[in-house]
Coordinates of C-alpha atoms in Angstrom, one line a residue:
M1 CA 4.3 -1.2 -5.0
T2 CA 1.1 0.1 -6.3
T3 CA -2.6 -1.2 -6.3
M4 CA -5.6 0.0 -8.1
K5 CA -8.9 0.0 -6.4
T6 CA -8.6 -3.2 -4.3
F7 CA -5.8 -4.0 -1.7
G8 CA -3.0 -3.5 -4.0
L9 CA 0.6 -3.4 -2.9
L10 CA 2.6 -0.2 -3.0
F11 CA 6.2 0.2 -2.9
C12 CA 9.1 2.6 -2.1
T13 CA 10.3 5.7 -3.9
I14 CA 13.6 7.5 -3.8
A15 CA 13.1 10.2 -1.4
A16 CA 16.1 12.0 -2.3
L17 CA 14.9 12.9 -5.7
T18 CA 12.4 15.5 -6.4
T19 CA 9.0 14.3 -7.9
A20 CA 10.1 15.3 -11.5
E21 CA 13.3 13.4 -10.9
A22 CA 11.7 10.3 -9.7
D23 CA 9.1 10.3 -12.5
S24 CA 12.1 10.0 -14.9
L25 CA 12.8 6.6 -13.3
R26 CA 9.3 5.3 -14.3
L27 CA 9.4 6.1 -18.1
R28 CA 6.1 7.5 -19.4
R29 CA 5.2 7.4 -22.9
K30 CA 1.9 8.0 -24.7
Q31 CA -0.3 5.0 -24.0
R32 CA -1.4 3.1 -26.9
S33 CA -4.8 1.4 -26.9
S34 CA -4.9 -2.5 -27.3
P35 CA -7.1 -5.0 -25.7
F36 CA -5.4 -7.1 -23.1
S37 CA -5.4 -10.8 -23.5
S38 CA -5.5 -12.8 -20.4
S39 CA -3.9 -15.5 -22.2
F40 CA -0.6 -13.7 -21.9
F41 CA -0.4 -15.0 -18.5
S42 CA -0.2 -18.7 -18.1
S43 CA -2.4 -20.3 -15.3
S44 CA 0.4 -22.7 -14.6
S45 CA 1.7 -22.6 -11.1
S46 CA 4.8 -24.5 -11.9
S47 CA 7.9 -23.2 -10.6
S48 CA 10.3 -25.5 -12.3
F49 CA 13.4 -24.0 -14.0
E50 CA 13.3 -23.8 -17.7
S51 CA 16.5 -23.4 -19.7
S52 CA 16.5 -20.2 -21.9
G53 CA 18.8 -21.7 -24.4
E54 CA 18.2 -23.3 -27.7
V55 CA 16.1 -26.5 -28.6
C56 CA 19.3 -28.7 -28.1
L57 CA 20.9 -28.7 -24.9
N58 CA 24.6 -29.3 -23.8
G59 CA 26.0 -27.4 -27.0
G60 CA 24.1 -29.5 -29.6
S61 CA 23.0 -27.9 -32.9
S62 CA 19.6 -28.0 -34.4
V63 CA 19.4 -29.6 -37.7
P64 CA 16.4 -28.0 -39.8
S65 CA 14.3 -29.5 -42.5
I66 CA 15.5 -28.4 -46.0
Y67 CA 11.6 -28.2 -47.0
T68 CA 10.2 -26.2 -44.0
G69 CA 13.2 -25.0 -42.1
E70 CA 11.8 -26.3 -38.9
H71 CA 13.7 -28.1 -36.3
M72 CA 14.1 -31.9 -37.2
F73 CA 16.7 -33.2 -34.7
C74 CA 19.7 -32.5 -32.7
L75 CA 23.3 -33.1 -33.6
C76 CA 25.0 -33.6 -30.3
L77 CA 28.5 -33.1 -29.1
D78 CA 30.6 -35.9 -28.0
G79 CA 29.7 -37.4 -24.8
F80 CA 25.9 -36.6 -25.1
E81 CA 22.9 -38.3 -26.8
G82 CA 19.2 -38.2 -26.6
K83 CA 16.4 -36.2 -28.5
K84 CA 17.7 -32.9 -27.0
C85 CA 21.3 -34.0 -26.2
E86 CA 20.2 -34.2 -22.6
I87 CA 21.9 -37.5 -21.8
A88 CA 25.6 -37.3 -20.8
T89 CA 26.8 -40.7 -21.7
S90 CA 30.2 -40.2 -20.4
A91 CA 29.5 -38.4 -17.1
Q92 CA 31.6 -40.1 -14.6
C93 CA 31.5 -37.0 -12.2
Y94 CA 29.6 -33.9 -11.3
E95 CA 30.7 -30.3 -11.5
G96 CA 29.7 -27.6 -9.1
M97 CA 26.6 -28.6 -7.2
G98 CA 25.8 -31.1 -9.9
L99 CA 22.7 -29.1 -11.1
Y100 CA 23.3 -30.2 -14.6
Y101 CA 24.6 -33.6 -13.9
R102 CA 22.9 -36.0 -16.5
G103 CA 24.9 -39.3 -15.9
T104 CA 23.2 -42.6 -15.2
V105 CA 24.3 -43.3 -11.8
S106 CA 21.7 -44.8 -9.7
Q107 CA 23.1 -45.8 -6.3
S108 CA 23.4 -43.8 -3.1
E109 CA 26.5 -43.6 -0.9
S110 CA 25.2 -46.4 1.5
G111 CA 24.8 -48.7 -1.7
R112 CA 21.0 -48.6 -2.0
T113 CA 19.5 -48.5 -5.4
C114 CA 17.6 -45.2 -6.1
E115 CA 13.8 -45.2 -6.5
E116 CA 12.3 -44.0 -9.7
W117 CA 11.3 -40.3 -9.6
D118 CA 7.5 -39.9 -8.7
V119 CA 5.1 -38.3 -11.2
E120 CA 4.7 -35.0 -9.4
T121 CA 8.6 -34.5 -9.2
R122 CA 9.0 -35.3 -12.9
E123 CA 6.3 -33.1 -14.2
R124 CA 7.6 -30.2 -11.9
Y125 CA 11.2 -30.3 -12.5
M126 CA 12.3 -32.8 -15.0
S127 CA 10.5 -32.2 -18.2
T128 CA 13.8 -31.8 -20.2
D129 CA 15.5 -34.8 -18.5
V130 CA 16.1 -38.0 -20.2
N131 CA 12.6 -39.7 -20.8
S132 CA 11.1 -36.8 -18.9
G133 CA 12.6 -37.9 -15.8
R134 CA 11.2 -41.5 -15.9
H135 CA 14.1 -43.1 -14.6
N136 CA 16.0 -43.5 -11.2
Y137 CA 19.3 -41.7 -12.0
C138 CA 20.7 -39.5 -9.5
R139 CA 19.8 -35.7 -9.9
N140 CA 20.3 -32.5 -7.9
L141 CA 16.8 -31.2 -7.4
L142 CA 15.8 -28.7 -5.0
Y143 CA 19.3 -27.3 -4.6
K144 CA 20.9 -29.7 -2.4
R145 CA 24.7 -30.0 -2.0
R146 CA 25.2 -32.5 -4.9
P147 CA 23.2 -35.2 -6.8
W148 CA 21.0 -37.3 -4.7
C149 CA 18.0 -39.7 -5.0
Y150 CA 15.2 -41.5 -2.9
V151 CA 16.0 -44.9 -1.5
Q152 CA 14.0 -47.4 0.7
K153 CA 15.6 -47.5 4.3
N154 CA 13.8 -49.2 7.0
Q155 CA 10.6 -49.3 5.1
Q156 CA 10.5 -45.7 4.5
L157 CA 11.4 -43.6 1.7
V158 CA 14.3 -41.2 2.4
W159 CA 16.9 -39.3 0.4
E160 CA 20.5 -39.9 0.5
Y161 CA 23.4 -38.3 -1.6
C162 CA 24.7 -40.5 -4.5
D163 CA 27.9 -42.1 -5.0
I164 CA 29.4 -39.7 -7.6
P165 CA 32.8 -38.1 -7.2
H166 CA 33.3 -34.4 -7.8
C167 CA 35.1 -33.5 -11.1
G168 CA 38.7 -32.7 -10.3
I169 CA 38.5 -33.7 -6.9
E170 CA 39.6 -37.3 -5.8
S171 CA 37.1 -37.5 -2.8
L172 CA 34.7 -35.6 -0.8
P173 CA 33.8 -36.1 2.8
A174 CA 30.7 -37.9 3.4
L175 CA 27.6 -35.9 4.2
P176 CA 25.0 -37.3 6.3
S177 CA 21.7 -37.4 4.9
P178 CA 19.0 -36.3 7.1
T179 CA 15.9 -38.6 7.8
P180 CA 12.2 -37.4 7.9
A181 CA 12.5 -37.1 11.8
E182 CA 15.5 -35.1 11.5
P183 CA 15.5 -32.6 8.6
K184 CA 18.7 -30.4 8.1
P185 CA 18.4 -27.6 5.8
E186 CA 21.2 -27.5 3.1
L187 CA 21.4 -23.8 2.6
T188 CA 20.5 -20.8 5.0
C189 CA 19.6 -18.6 2.0
G190 CA 15.9 -18.1 0.7
Q191 CA 14.3 -19.2 3.9
R192 CA 11.8 -16.9 5.7
T193 CA 10.8 -17.2 9.3
R194 CA 7.2 -16.5 9.2
R195 CA 4.6 -14.8 7.0
K196 CA 2.6 -12.1 8.9
L197 CA 0.6 -9.8 7.0
M198 CA -1.5 -6.7 8.1
K199 CA -4.3 -5.5 5.9
I200 CA -4.6 -1.7 5.8
V201 CA -6.4 0.6 3.4
G202 CA -4.8 0.8 0.1
G203 CA -2.3 -2.1 0.4
T204 CA -0.7 -4.8 2.3
V205 CA 1.8 -4.1 4.8
S206 CA 4.2 -7.1 5.4
T207 CA 6.9 -7.8 7.9
V208 CA 10.6 -8.1 7.5
E209 CA 10.6 -11.7 8.8
A210 CA 8.6 -12.5 5.5
H211 CA 11.4 -10.8 3.4
P212 CA 14.5 -11.1 5.6
W213 CA 16.8 -10.5 2.7
I214 CA 15.5 -7.0 2.0
A215 CA 17.9 -4.2 2.4
A216 CA 17.1 -0.4 2.7
V217 CA 19.8 1.9 1.2
F218 CA 20.2 5.4 2.6
W219 CA 22.2 8.5 1.3
R220 CA 23.6 11.2 3.4
S221 CA 23.1 14.5 1.8
K222 CA 25.4 17.6 1.8
T223 CA 23.3 18.9 4.6
K224 CA 23.9 15.6 6.7
E225 CA 20.3 14.6 6.1
K226 CA 19.9 10.9 6.0
V227 CA 17.5 10.0 2.8
F228 CA 16.0 6.8 1.7
R229 CA 17.4 6.0 -1.7
C230 CA 16.7 2.5 -2.9
G231 CA 15.9 -1.1 -1.9
G232 CA 18.3 -4.0 -2.3
S233 CA 18.8 -7.5 -1.3
L234 CA 21.3 -9.5 1.0
I235 CA 23.1 -12.0 -1.2
S236 CA 26.0 -12.9 1.3
S237 CA 26.8 -11.4 4.8
C238 CA 29.0 -8.6 3.4
W239 CA 27.2 -8.0 0.0
V240 CA 24.1 -6.2 -1.0
L241 CA 22.7 -6.3 -4.6
T242 CA 20.7 -3.4 -6.1
A243 CA 20.2 -1.3 -9.2
A244 CA 22.8 0.6 -11.2
H245 CA 20.4 3.6 -11.5
C246 CA 20.4 4.2 -7.7
F247 CA 23.6 5.9 -8.1
P248 CA 23.2 8.8 -10.6
D249 CA 26.8 10.0 -10.0
G250 CA 28.0 6.7 -11.7
S251 CA 31.8 6.2 -11.1
N252 CA 31.9 9.4 -9.1
T253 CA 29.6 8.0 -6.3
K254 CA 31.2 8.2 -2.9
A255 CA 30.5 4.9 -0.8
R256 CA 31.1 6.7 2.5
R257 CA 27.9 8.6 1.8
F258 CA 25.9 5.5 1.9
S259 CA 24.6 3.3 4.5
V260 CA 22.6 0.0 4.5
F261 CA 19.9 -1.2 6.9
L262 CA 18.9 -4.8 7.3
G263 CA 16.0 -6.1 9.2
K264 CA 14.0 -2.8 8.9
N265 CA 10.2 -2.6 9.2
A266 CA 9.7 0.9 8.8
L267 CA 11.8 4.0 7.3
N268 CA 11.0 6.1 10.0
E269 CA 11.4 3.9 12.9
S270 CA 14.3 2.1 14.4
E271 CA 14.3 -1.4 16.1
L272 CA 17.5 -2.0 17.7
T273 CA 16.5 -5.7 18.4
T274 CA 15.8 -6.4 14.8
E275 CA 17.9 -4.0 12.6
Q276 CA 21.6 -4.2 11.7
R277 CA 23.1 -1.1 10.1
F278 CA 26.2 -0.9 8.0
R279 CA 28.5 1.6 6.3
V280 CA 29.3 0.9 2.8
E281 CA 32.9 0.1 1.9
E282 CA 32.7 -0.1 -1.9
I283 CA 30.0 0.3 -4.8
Y284 CA 30.5 -1.5 -8.0
I285 CA 28.2 -0.4 -10.9
H286 CA 28.0 -2.3 -14.0
E287 CA 30.4 -1.2 -16.6
G288 CA 27.7 -1.8 -19.4
F289 CA 25.1 0.3 -17.6
D290 CA 23.4 2.5 -20.4
N291 CA 20.4 4.6 -20.1
S292 CA 20.9 6.4 -23.5
E293 CA 17.7 4.7 -24.8
G294 CA 15.7 5.4 -21.7
N295 CA 15.6 1.5 -20.6
F296 CA 18.3 1.2 -17.8
N297 CA 20.2 -1.6 -19.8
N298 CA 22.5 -3.5 -17.5
D299 CA 20.8 -2.1 -14.4
I300 CA 22.7 -3.8 -11.6
A301 CA 25.2 -2.8 -8.9
L302 CA 26.8 -4.2 -5.8
M303 CA 27.5 -2.7 -2.4
K304 CA 30.1 -4.0 -0.2
L305 CA 29.2 -3.7 3.5
K306 CA 31.9 -2.4 5.9
A307 CA 32.6 -5.1 8.4
R308 CA 32.8 -4.3 12.2
R309 CA 35.4 -6.4 14.1
G310 CA 35.7 -8.5 11.0
Q311 CA 31.9 -9.3 11.0
C312 CA 29.3 -8.1 8.5
A313 CA 25.6 -9.4 8.8
M314 CA 24.6 -11.9 11.4
E315 CA 22.0 -14.3 10.5
S316 CA 18.5 -13.9 12.5
N317 CA 14.9 -14.2 12.2
T318 CA 14.9 -10.7 10.4
V319 CA 18.3 -10.8 8.4
K320 CA 18.8 -13.9 6.0
T321 CA 20.3 -14.2 2.5
I322 CA 18.3 -14.7 -0.6
C323 CA 19.4 -17.5 -3.0
L324 CA 20.7 -16.9 -6.5
P325 CA 19.6 -19.0 -9.2
P326 CA 22.2 -20.7 -12.0
P327 CA 23.1 -18.7 -15.0
L328 CA 20.9 -18.3 -18.0
Q329 CA 17.9 -19.9 -16.1
S330 CA 14.3 -18.8 -16.2
L331 CA 11.0 -19.7 -15.0
H332 CA 7.7 -20.4 -17.0
P333 CA 5.5 -17.5 -17.9
G334 CA 2.7 -16.9 -15.6
V335 CA 4.6 -18.0 -12.5
S336 CA 3.6 -15.8 -9.4
C337 CA 6.6 -14.2 -7.6
E338 CA 7.0 -11.6 -4.9
I339 CA 8.3 -7.8 -4.9
A340 CA 8.9 -5.9 -1.7
G341 CA 10.0 -2.5 -0.7
Y342 CA 9.1 0.5 1.5
G343 CA 7.6 2.8 -1.2
K344 CA 4.7 4.8 -2.5
E345 CA 1.2 3.6 -2.3
K346 CA 0.2 5.3 -5.6
F347 CA 2.2 6.9 -8.6
G348 CA 2.6 10.6 -8.0
L349 CA 2.5 10.8 -4.2
W350 CA 5.3 12.8 -2.9
Y351 CA 5.7 10.8 0.4
N352 CA 6.6 7.1 1.0
S353 CA 4.3 4.7 2.7
Q354 CA 7.1 4.1 5.3
Y355 CA 6.2 0.5 6.0
L356 CA 7.4 -2.5 4.2
R357 CA 5.1 -3.8 1.7
E358 CA 4.9 -6.5 -0.7
A359 CA 3.0 -7.5 -3.9
Q360 CA 2.3 -10.5 -6.2
V361 CA 3.2 -10.4 -9.8
N362 CA 3.3 -12.8 -12.7
L363 CA 6.1 -13.4 -15.1
L364 CA 5.3 -12.4 -18.7
A365 CA 6.6 -14.0 -21.8
D366 CA 9.4 -12.1 -23.3
S367 CA 7.4 -12.1 -26.8
V368 CA 4.5 -10.3 -25.0
C369 CA 6.5 -7.5 -23.3
R370 CA 8.3 -6.8 -26.6
Q371 CA 5.2 -6.2 -28.5
E372 CA 4.6 -2.6 -29.7
D373 CA 1.5 -2.2 -27.4
Y374 CA 3.9 -2.9 -24.5
Y375 CA 7.4 -1.7 -24.5
G376 CA 8.5 -2.9 -28.1
K377 CA 12.3 -2.8 -28.6
M378 CA 13.0 -1.2 -25.3
I379 CA 13.1 -4.6 -23.6
T380 CA 16.7 -6.1 -24.1
D381 CA 17.8 -9.8 -23.3
N382 CA 18.9 -8.3 -20.0
M383 CA 15.4 -7.6 -18.9
F384 CA 12.0 -9.3 -18.3
C385 CA 8.6 -8.0 -17.4
A386 CA 6.0 -9.0 -14.7
G387 CA 2.6 -7.8 -13.7
R388 CA -0.9 -8.8 -13.1
S389 CA -3.6 -9.5 -15.5
D390 CA -5.8 -6.9 -14.0
W391 CA -3.0 -4.3 -13.6
S392 CA -3.7 -3.8 -10.0
Q393 CA -0.3 -4.5 -8.5
D394 CA 3.1 -3.3 -9.6
A395 CA 6.4 -1.9 -8.4
C396 CA 6.5 2.0 -8.1
E397 CA 8.8 4.9 -7.7
G398 CA 11.6 4.2 -5.4
D399 CA 11.0 0.4 -5.4
S400 CA 14.1 0.4 -7.5
G401 CA 17.0 -1.9 -6.6
G402 CA 14.5 -4.3 -4.6
P403 CA 14.2 -8.0 -5.4
L404 CA 11.8 -10.1 -7.2
V405 CA 11.8 -13.5 -5.8
C406 CA 10.2 -16.7 -6.7
D407 CA 9.5 -19.9 -4.8
V408 CA 11.4 -22.8 -6.1
G409 CA 11.0 -26.1 -4.2
G410 CA 10.3 -24.4 -0.9
R411 CA 13.1 -22.0 -1.2
F412 CA 13.2 -18.4 -2.4
F413 CA 15.4 -17.5 -5.4
Q414 CA 16.1 -13.9 -6.6
F415 CA 15.3 -13.8 -10.6
G416 CA 15.1 -9.9 -10.9
I417 CA 16.1 -6.4 -9.8
I418 CA 13.3 -3.9 -9.8
S419 CA 14.3 -1.6 -12.6
W420 CA 11.9 0.6 -14.5
G421 CA 8.4 1.0 -15.9
D422 CA 6.0 3.4 -17.4
G423 CA 4.2 4.8 -14.5
C424 CA 2.7 2.4 -11.8
A425 CA 0.1 -0.3 -12.2
Q426 CA -0.9 1.0 -15.9
E427 CA -2.4 -1.1 -18.5
F428 CA 0.2 -2.5 -20.8
R429 CA 3.0 -1.0 -18.8
P430 CA 4.2 -3.9 -16.6
G431 CA 7.1 -3.6 -14.3
V432 CA 10.5 -4.2 -16.1
Y433 CA 13.2 -6.2 -13.9
T434 CA 17.0 -6.7 -14.5
R435 CA 17.4 -10.5 -15.5
L436 CA 19.7 -11.3 -12.6
T437 CA 20.6 -14.8 -14.2
N438 CA 22.7 -12.9 -16.9
Y439 CA 25.1 -11.7 -14.3
N440 CA 26.3 -14.5 -12.3
R441 CA 29.7 -14.3 -13.6
W442 CA 29.9 -10.5 -13.2
I443 CA 28.8 -11.0 -9.4
E444 CA 31.5 -13.7 -8.8
E445 CA 34.0 -11.4 -10.4
K446 CA 33.2 -8.4 -8.3
T447 CA 32.5 -10.1 -4.9
G448 CA 35.2 -13.0 -5.0
L449 CA 32.3 -15.5 -4.0
S450 CA 33.2 -18.9 -5.3
D451 CA 29.8 -20.4 -5.6
I452 CA 26.9 -17.7 -5.4
T453 CA 24.5 -20.1 -7.0
A454 CA 24.7 -22.2 -4.0
G455 CA 23.5 -19.6 -1.6
L456 CA 26.1 -18.5 1.1
M457 CA 26.4 -19.5 4.6
F458 CA 26.4 -16.9 7.4
P459 CA 29.3 -17.0 9.6
Q460 CA 29.0 -18.8 12.8
K461 CA 27.6 -16.5 15.7

């Protein structure tokens, strides 16, 4: 991660490559002059999910005006109604975790009537819901296990799961709803233990407790030297997500030459009490990975950790999984997210900063990043951009493969993989990230994990 002038954040480099090779990973083209408009970055701090689809939801079709060609109304499929086809009129059950449930059940499992959703919740999470959330229907907000709602119990407002069957399953065992005095986390993913930062000249050093899902990928050279290659993220106890371009040998990549460290604070130091080291059993590089246009399309890869005595990563204060969001979901432009890695403090340096660092970047609208003054046609639907309005913070060489994570409802979800960019922290050259929500099905196919969007539990210790 790189910072200009102020405390910027700097990120890791691929030490196995020469300076020239590493430079090729951060594509450089002749910089064009264009005034930067701060309006490209929204000032909104909302982190609610926003559908990346069309105007009409749930398969509905937009009917345009014959005079202006602009959208007039939605023609909904059977079972849906509403201005945007957002109301599921025949929804008698929910699928998956019920993230898309739009039925009208408004009763909890205990038989209590649901309370109407409050204004803050409606504005933050339910803008596309029926009547913009002005109702008391059960919904699955904040990624709980299934649809729920708030009810009055003993003169207190508490939440309970709703009395809705799972589609295709006759019944589900009742799950206790935690009271305010006894909170119980629904998932282990996306939760950090603490946030401890130390300011140093040229950047911000973080600790692995603040990014417990971060992975450090090392490669063993022909001379048996262990060299840092890329960053990554732990998505389940045995699987690490990273970038495809971290493996220049492609299908000829030998998994046995790689190792992964979890819970690592510094590249050149080992802490046996916090670190977990694994050999790599398999590497899957996306079949559509293509750099013929110099833009690393489909830049995603998976590494399967080699279990020891049937066990991969164990959850601890320094090792946790990151949550993955549902398919085809995005956040509003301007939302602040985090990137982390072990890399260079400045573009062109030959050495890494060694210590784990982090940076804050804002999501850019696709229309901005595709302007000619930015990256133009190099940005595909499989990518998005993020940066700072003052261009002070960015990912840099070697940060490749690391996660871009965003806080959604108090839990961190990974929306991007650090992929490429033109230099580091340069004007009109934001970082480019793999759009992770395009690859949920691919990840499920390769890993065999049945419900990655729910976040995966660690095995019992």
